[in-house]
mmCIF file of C-alpha atoms in Angstrom:
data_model
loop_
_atom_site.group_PDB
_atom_site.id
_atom_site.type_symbol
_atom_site.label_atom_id
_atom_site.label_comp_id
_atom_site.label_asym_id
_atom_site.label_seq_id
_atom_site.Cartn_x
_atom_site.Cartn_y
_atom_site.Cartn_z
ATOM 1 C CA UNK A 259 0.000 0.000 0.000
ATOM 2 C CA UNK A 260 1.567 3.338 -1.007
ATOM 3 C CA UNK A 261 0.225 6.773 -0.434
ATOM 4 C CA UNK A 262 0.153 9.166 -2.828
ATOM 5 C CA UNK A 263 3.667 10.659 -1.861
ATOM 6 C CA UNK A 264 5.177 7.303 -2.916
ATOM 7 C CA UNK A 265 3.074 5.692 -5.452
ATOM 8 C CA UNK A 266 5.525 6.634 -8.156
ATOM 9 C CA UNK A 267 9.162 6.567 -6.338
ATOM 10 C CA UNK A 268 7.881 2.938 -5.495
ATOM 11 C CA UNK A 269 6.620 2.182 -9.807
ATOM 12 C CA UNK A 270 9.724 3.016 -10.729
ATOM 13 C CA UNK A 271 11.907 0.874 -8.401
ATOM 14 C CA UNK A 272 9.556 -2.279 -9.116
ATOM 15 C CA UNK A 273 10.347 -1.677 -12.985
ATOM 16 C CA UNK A 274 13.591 -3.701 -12.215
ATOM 17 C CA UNK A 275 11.415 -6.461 -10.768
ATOM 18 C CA UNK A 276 9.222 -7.530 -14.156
ATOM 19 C CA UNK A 277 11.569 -10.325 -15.428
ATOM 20 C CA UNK A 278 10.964 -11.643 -12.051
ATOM 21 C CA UNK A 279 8.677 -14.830 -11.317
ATOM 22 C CA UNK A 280 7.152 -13.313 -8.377
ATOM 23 C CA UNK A 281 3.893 -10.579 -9.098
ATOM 24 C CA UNK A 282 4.033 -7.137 -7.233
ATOM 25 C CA UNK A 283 1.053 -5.712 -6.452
ATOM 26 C CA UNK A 284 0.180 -1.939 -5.604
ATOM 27 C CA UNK A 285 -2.281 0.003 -4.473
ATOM 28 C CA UNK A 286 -3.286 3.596 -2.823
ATOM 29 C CA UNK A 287 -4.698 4.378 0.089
ATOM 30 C CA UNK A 288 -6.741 7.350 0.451
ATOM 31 C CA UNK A 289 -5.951 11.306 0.628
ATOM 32 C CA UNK A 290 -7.356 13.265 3.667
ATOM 33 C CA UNK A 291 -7.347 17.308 3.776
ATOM 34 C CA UNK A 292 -5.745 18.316 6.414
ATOM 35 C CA UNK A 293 -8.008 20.778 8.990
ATOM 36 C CA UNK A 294 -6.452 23.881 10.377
ATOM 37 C CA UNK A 295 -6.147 23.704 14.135
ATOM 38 C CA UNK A 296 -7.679 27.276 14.771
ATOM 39 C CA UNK A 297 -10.905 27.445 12.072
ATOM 40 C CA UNK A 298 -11.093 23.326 12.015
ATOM 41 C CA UNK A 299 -11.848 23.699 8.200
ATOM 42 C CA UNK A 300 -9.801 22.063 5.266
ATOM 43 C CA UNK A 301 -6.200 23.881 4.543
ATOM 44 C CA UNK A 302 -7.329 22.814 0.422
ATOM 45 C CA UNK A 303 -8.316 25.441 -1.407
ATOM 46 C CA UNK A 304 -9.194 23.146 -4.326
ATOM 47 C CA UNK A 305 -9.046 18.995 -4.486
ATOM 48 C CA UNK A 306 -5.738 19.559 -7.025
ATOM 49 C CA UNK A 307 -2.059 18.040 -5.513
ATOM 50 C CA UNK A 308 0.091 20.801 -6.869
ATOM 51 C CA UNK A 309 1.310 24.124 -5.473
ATOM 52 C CA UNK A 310 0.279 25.673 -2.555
ATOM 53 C CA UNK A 311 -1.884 22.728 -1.870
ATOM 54 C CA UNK A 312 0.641 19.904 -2.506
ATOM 55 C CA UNK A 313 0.865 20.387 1.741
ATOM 56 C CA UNK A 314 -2.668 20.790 2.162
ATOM 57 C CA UNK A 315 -3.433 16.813 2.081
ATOM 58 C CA UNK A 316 -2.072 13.551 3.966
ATOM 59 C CA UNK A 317 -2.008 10.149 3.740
ATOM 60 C CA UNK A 318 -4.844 8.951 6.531
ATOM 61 C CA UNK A 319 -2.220 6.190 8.767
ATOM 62 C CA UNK A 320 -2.459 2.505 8.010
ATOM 63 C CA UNK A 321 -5.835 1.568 9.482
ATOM 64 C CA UNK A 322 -7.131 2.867 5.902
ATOM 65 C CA UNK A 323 -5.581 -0.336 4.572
ATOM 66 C CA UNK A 324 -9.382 -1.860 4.819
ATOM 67 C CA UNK A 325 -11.081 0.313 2.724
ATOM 68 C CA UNK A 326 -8.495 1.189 0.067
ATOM 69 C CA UNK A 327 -7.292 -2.663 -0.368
ATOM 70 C CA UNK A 328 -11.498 -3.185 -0.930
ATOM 71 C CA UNK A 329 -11.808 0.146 -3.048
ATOM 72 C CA UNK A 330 -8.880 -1.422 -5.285
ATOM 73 C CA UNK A 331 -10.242 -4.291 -6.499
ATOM 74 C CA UNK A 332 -7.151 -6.856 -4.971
ATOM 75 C CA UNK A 333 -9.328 -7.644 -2.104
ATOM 76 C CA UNK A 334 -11.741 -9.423 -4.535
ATOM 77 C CA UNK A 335 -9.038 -10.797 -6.727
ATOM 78 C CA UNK A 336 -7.327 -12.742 -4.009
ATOM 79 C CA UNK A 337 -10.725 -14.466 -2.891
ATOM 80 C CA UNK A 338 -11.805 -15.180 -6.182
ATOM 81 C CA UNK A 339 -7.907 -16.821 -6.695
ATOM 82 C CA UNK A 340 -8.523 -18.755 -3.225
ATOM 83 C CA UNK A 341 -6.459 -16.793 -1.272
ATOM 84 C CA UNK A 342 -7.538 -16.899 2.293
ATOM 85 C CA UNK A 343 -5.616 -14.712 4.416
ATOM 86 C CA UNK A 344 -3.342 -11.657 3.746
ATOM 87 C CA UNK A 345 0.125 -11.242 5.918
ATOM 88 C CA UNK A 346 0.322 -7.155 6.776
ATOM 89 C CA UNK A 347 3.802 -5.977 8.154
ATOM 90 C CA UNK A 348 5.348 -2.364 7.879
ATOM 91 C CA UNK A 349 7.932 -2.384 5.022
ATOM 92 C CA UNK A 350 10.513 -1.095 7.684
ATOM 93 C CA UNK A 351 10.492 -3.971 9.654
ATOM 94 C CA UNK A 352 12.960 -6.790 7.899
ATOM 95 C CA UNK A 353 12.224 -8.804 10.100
ATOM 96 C CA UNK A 354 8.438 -9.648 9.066
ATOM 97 C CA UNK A 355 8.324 -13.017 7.165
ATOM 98 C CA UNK A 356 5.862 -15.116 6.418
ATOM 99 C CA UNK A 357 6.040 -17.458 9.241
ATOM 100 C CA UNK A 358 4.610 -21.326 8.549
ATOM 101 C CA UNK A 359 4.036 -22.158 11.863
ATOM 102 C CA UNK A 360 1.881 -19.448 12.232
ATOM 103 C CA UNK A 361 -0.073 -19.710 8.697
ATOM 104 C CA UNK A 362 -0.445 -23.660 10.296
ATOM 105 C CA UNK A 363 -2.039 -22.287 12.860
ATOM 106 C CA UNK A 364 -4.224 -20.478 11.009
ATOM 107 C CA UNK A 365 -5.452 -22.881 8.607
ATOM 108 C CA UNK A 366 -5.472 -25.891 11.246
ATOM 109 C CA UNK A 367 -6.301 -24.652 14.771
ATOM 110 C CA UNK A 368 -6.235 -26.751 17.663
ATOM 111 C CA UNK A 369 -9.747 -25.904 18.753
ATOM 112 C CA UNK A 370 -11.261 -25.590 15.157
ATOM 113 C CA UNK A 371 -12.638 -22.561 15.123
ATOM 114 C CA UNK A 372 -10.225 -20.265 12.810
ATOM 115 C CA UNK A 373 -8.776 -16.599 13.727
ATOM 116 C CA UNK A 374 -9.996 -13.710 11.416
ATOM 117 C CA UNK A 375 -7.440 -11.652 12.797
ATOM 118 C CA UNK A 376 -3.918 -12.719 14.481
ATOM 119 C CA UNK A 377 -1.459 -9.877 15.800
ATOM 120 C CA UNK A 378 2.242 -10.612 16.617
ATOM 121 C CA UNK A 379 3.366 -8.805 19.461
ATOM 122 C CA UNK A 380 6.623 -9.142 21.196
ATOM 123 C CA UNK A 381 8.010 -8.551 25.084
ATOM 124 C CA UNK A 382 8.814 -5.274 25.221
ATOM 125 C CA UNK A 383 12.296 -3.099 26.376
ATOM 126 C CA UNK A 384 13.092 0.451 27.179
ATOM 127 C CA UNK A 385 13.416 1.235 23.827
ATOM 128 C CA UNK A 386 9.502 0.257 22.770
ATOM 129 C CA UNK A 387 7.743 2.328 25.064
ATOM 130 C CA UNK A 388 6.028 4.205 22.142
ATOM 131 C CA UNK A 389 4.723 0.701 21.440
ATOM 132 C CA UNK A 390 1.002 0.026 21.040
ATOM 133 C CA UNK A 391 -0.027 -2.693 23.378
ATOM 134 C CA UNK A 392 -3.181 -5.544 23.858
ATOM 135 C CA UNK A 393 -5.741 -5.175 26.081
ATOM 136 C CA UNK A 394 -8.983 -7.242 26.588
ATOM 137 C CA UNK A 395 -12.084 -5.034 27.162
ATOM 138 C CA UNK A 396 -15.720 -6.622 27.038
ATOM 139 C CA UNK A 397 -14.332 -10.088 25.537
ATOM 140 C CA UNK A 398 -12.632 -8.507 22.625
ATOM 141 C CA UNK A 399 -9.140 -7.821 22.221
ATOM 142 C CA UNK A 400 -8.243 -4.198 21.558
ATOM 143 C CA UNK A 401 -5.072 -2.222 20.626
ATOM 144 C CA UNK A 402 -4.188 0.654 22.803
ATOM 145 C CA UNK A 403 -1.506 3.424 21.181
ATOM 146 C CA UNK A 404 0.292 5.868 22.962
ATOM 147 C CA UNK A 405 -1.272 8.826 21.292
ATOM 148 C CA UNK A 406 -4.902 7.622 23.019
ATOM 149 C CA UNK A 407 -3.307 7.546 26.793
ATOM 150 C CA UNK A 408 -4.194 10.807 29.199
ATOM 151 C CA UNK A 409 -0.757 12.538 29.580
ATOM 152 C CA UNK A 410 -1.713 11.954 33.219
ATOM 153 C CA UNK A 411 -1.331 7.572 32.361
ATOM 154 C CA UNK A 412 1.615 8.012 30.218
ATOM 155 C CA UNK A 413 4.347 7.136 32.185
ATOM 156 C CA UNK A 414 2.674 4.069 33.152
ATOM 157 C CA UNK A 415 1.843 2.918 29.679
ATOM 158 C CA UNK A 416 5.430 3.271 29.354
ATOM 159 C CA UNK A 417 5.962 0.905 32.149
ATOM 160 C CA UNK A 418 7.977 -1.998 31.016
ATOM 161 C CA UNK A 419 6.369 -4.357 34.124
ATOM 162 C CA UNK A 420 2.922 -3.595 33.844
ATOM 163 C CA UNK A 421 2.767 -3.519 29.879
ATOM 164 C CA UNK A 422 4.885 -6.144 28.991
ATOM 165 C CA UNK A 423 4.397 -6.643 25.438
ATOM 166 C CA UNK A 424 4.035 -4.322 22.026
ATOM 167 C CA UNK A 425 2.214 -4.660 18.674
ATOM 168 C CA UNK A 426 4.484 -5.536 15.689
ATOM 169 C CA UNK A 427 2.215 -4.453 13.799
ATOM 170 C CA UNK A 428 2.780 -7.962 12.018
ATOM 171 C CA UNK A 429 -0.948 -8.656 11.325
ATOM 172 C CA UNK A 430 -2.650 -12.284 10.086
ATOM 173 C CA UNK A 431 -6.093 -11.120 8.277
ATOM 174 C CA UNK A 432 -9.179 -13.020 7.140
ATOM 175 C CA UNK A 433 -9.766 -11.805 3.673
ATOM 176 C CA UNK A 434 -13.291 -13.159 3.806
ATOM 177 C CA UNK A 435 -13.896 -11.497 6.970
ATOM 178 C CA UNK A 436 -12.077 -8.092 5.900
ATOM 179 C CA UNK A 437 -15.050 -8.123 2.924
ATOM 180 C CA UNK A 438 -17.534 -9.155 5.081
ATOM 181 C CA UNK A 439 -17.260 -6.521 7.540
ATOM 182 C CA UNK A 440 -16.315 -3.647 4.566
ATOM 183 C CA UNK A 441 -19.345 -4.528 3.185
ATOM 184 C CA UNK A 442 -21.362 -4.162 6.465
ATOM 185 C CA UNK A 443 -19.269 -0.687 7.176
ATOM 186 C CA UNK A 444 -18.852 -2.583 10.472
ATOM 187 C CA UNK A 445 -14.736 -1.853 10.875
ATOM 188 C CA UNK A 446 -14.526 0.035 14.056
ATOM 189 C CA UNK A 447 -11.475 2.274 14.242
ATOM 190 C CA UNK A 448 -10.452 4.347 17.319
ATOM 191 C CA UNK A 449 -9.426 8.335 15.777
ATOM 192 C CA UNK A 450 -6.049 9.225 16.380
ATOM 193 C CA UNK A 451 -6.162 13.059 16.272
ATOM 194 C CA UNK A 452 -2.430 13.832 15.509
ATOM 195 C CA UNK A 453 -1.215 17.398 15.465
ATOM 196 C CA UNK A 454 1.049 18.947 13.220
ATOM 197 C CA UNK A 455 2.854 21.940 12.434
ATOM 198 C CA UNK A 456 3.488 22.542 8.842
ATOM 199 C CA UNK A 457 6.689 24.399 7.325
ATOM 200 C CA UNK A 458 4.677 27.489 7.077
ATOM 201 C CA UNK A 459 4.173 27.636 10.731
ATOM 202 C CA UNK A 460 0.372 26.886 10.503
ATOM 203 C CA UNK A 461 -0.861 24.208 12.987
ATOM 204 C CA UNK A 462 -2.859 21.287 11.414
ATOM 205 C CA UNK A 463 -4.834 18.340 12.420
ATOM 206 C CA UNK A 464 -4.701 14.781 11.038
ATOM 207 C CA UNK A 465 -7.013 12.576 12.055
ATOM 208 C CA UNK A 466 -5.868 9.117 11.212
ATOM 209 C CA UNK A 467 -6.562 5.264 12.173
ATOM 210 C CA UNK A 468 -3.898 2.560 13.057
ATOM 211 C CA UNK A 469 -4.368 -0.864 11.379
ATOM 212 C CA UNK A 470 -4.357 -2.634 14.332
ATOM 213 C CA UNK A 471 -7.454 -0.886 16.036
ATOM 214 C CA UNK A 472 -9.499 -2.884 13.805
ATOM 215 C CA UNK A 473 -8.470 -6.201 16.229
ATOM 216 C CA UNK A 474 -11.772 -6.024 17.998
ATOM 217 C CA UNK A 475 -13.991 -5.494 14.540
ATOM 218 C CA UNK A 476 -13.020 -9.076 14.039
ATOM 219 C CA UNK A 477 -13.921 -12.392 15.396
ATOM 220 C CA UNK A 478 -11.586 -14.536 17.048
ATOM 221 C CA UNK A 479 -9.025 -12.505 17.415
ATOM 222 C CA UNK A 480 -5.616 -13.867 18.937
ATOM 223 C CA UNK A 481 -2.119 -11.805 20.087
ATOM 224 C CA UNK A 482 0.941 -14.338 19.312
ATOM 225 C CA UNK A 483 3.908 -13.457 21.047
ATOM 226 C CA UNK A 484 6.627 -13.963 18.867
ATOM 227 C CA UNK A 485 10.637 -13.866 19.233
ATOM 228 C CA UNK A 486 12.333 -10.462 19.461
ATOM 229 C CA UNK A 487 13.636 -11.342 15.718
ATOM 230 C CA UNK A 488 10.743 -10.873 14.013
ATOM 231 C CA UNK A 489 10.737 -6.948 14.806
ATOM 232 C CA UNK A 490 13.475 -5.704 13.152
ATOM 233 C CA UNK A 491 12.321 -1.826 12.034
ATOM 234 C CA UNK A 492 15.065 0.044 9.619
ATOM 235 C CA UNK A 493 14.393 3.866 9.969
ATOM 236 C CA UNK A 494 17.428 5.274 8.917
ATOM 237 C CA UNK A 495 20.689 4.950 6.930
ATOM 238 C CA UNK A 496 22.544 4.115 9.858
ATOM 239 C CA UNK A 497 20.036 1.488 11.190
ATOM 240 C CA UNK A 498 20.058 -0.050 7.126
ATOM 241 C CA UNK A 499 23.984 -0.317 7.872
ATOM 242 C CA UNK A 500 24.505 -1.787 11.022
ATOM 243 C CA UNK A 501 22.163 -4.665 9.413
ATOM 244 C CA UNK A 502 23.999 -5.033 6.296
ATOM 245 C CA UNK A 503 27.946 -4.660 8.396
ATOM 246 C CA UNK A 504 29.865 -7.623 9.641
ATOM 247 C CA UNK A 505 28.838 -6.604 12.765
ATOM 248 C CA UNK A 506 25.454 -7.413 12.568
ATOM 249 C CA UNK A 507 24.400 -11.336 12.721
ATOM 250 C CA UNK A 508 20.290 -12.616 12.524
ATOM 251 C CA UNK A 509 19.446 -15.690 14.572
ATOM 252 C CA UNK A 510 17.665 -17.984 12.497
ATOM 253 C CA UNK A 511 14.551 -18.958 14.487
#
């Protein structure tokens, strides 16, 4: 899933890819207008991407993976190919894989009724206290961020001992069940209202979803802790060369 600030940096680099035996896929996910913090109406003068207004619109987070993977017809070409469940990962995180003994899981569970919705999380350090984490609230699983805890809570959602674990954001979905509840406009998304400040000076609000909030939408939903290997985010240059050095060795799991 690109936005619309990627789509074509990301066409071009796949060009290299079309002798290959594997098929890419791409699609867009949807373009809000961004609200301005003092009048709340849209910073867009016009719905053009050019100019003045090239800054006036933003790509809604990841929970709009739903509807824009429905809206772009892949959703339905998957099913109709027999393709049962999607694997979702962040493309920083090199350590996201398809895992077998989890897609075993999946397709054969022990107590026979299947997961529409798994979510890899992982035991968390110092250095994930940002991290998302899994709570159980009136028999449903739900994701909790950072950016929905009172500033009053924060330091104990940061708490290592009482939140032990963090979403991966390595996500197992139902394709039949992503449909299913698309079609009954049933996905049920917490708002993340996330303020910005844009080069101008003029303060903005997003308001975006996280992909993971949908975990209670869906119907036997299940948190898999997984090894630390499996989260392995690169954010920067130096984080792409420590992994690609002599000094950096992966564990095979």
């Amino acid at each position: 899933m690109n936005s619309f600030n990627t789509d074509e940096d990301t066409k071009k680099i796949l060009q290299k890819y079309n002798h290959c035996r594997v098929k890419i896929y791409t699609f867009n996910q949807s373009r809000y207008p961004r609200i301005n913090k003092e009048s709340l109406l849209p910073v867009a003068k016009d719905v053009s991407y050019s100019g003045e207004n090239t800054e006036a619109w933003y790509p809604p987070g990841h929970g709009d993976i739903y509807a824009s993977f429905y809206n772009s017809g892949l959703l339905d070409t998957f099913i109709g190919e027999g393709k049962e469940y999607i694997f979702v990962s962040n493309i920083d995180n090199l350590g996201a894989t398809v895992d077998l003994y989890i897609l075993n899981h999946l397709m054969n569970p022990p107590n026979g009724k299947r997961c529409e919705f798994v979510m890899e999380v992982t035991n968390k350090t110092r250095a994930d206290v940002k991290g998302g984490t899994l709570t159980q609230y009136e028999g449903k699983l739900r994701l909790v961020e950072i950016a929905q805890v009172p500033k009053a809570h924060v330091d104990e959602f940061k708490s290592v001992s009482k939140f032990k674990i963090f979403n991966t954001n390595n996500l197992w979905i139902s394709l039949a069940a992503v449909k299913r509840l698309q079609e009954q406009n049933a996905i049920d998304m917490e708002i993340i209202v996330n303020a910005k400040t844009l080069d101008g000076g003029l303060n903005v609000i997003q308001l975006e979803t996280a992909v993971g909030a949908a975990i209670k939408s869906f119907e036997n939903s299940l948190g898999i802790n997984v090894p630390r290997s499996r989260f392995l985010p690169v954010k920067t240059t130096s984080d792409l060369l420590l992994v690609m050095s002599s000094l950096y060795k992966k564990k095979k799991s």
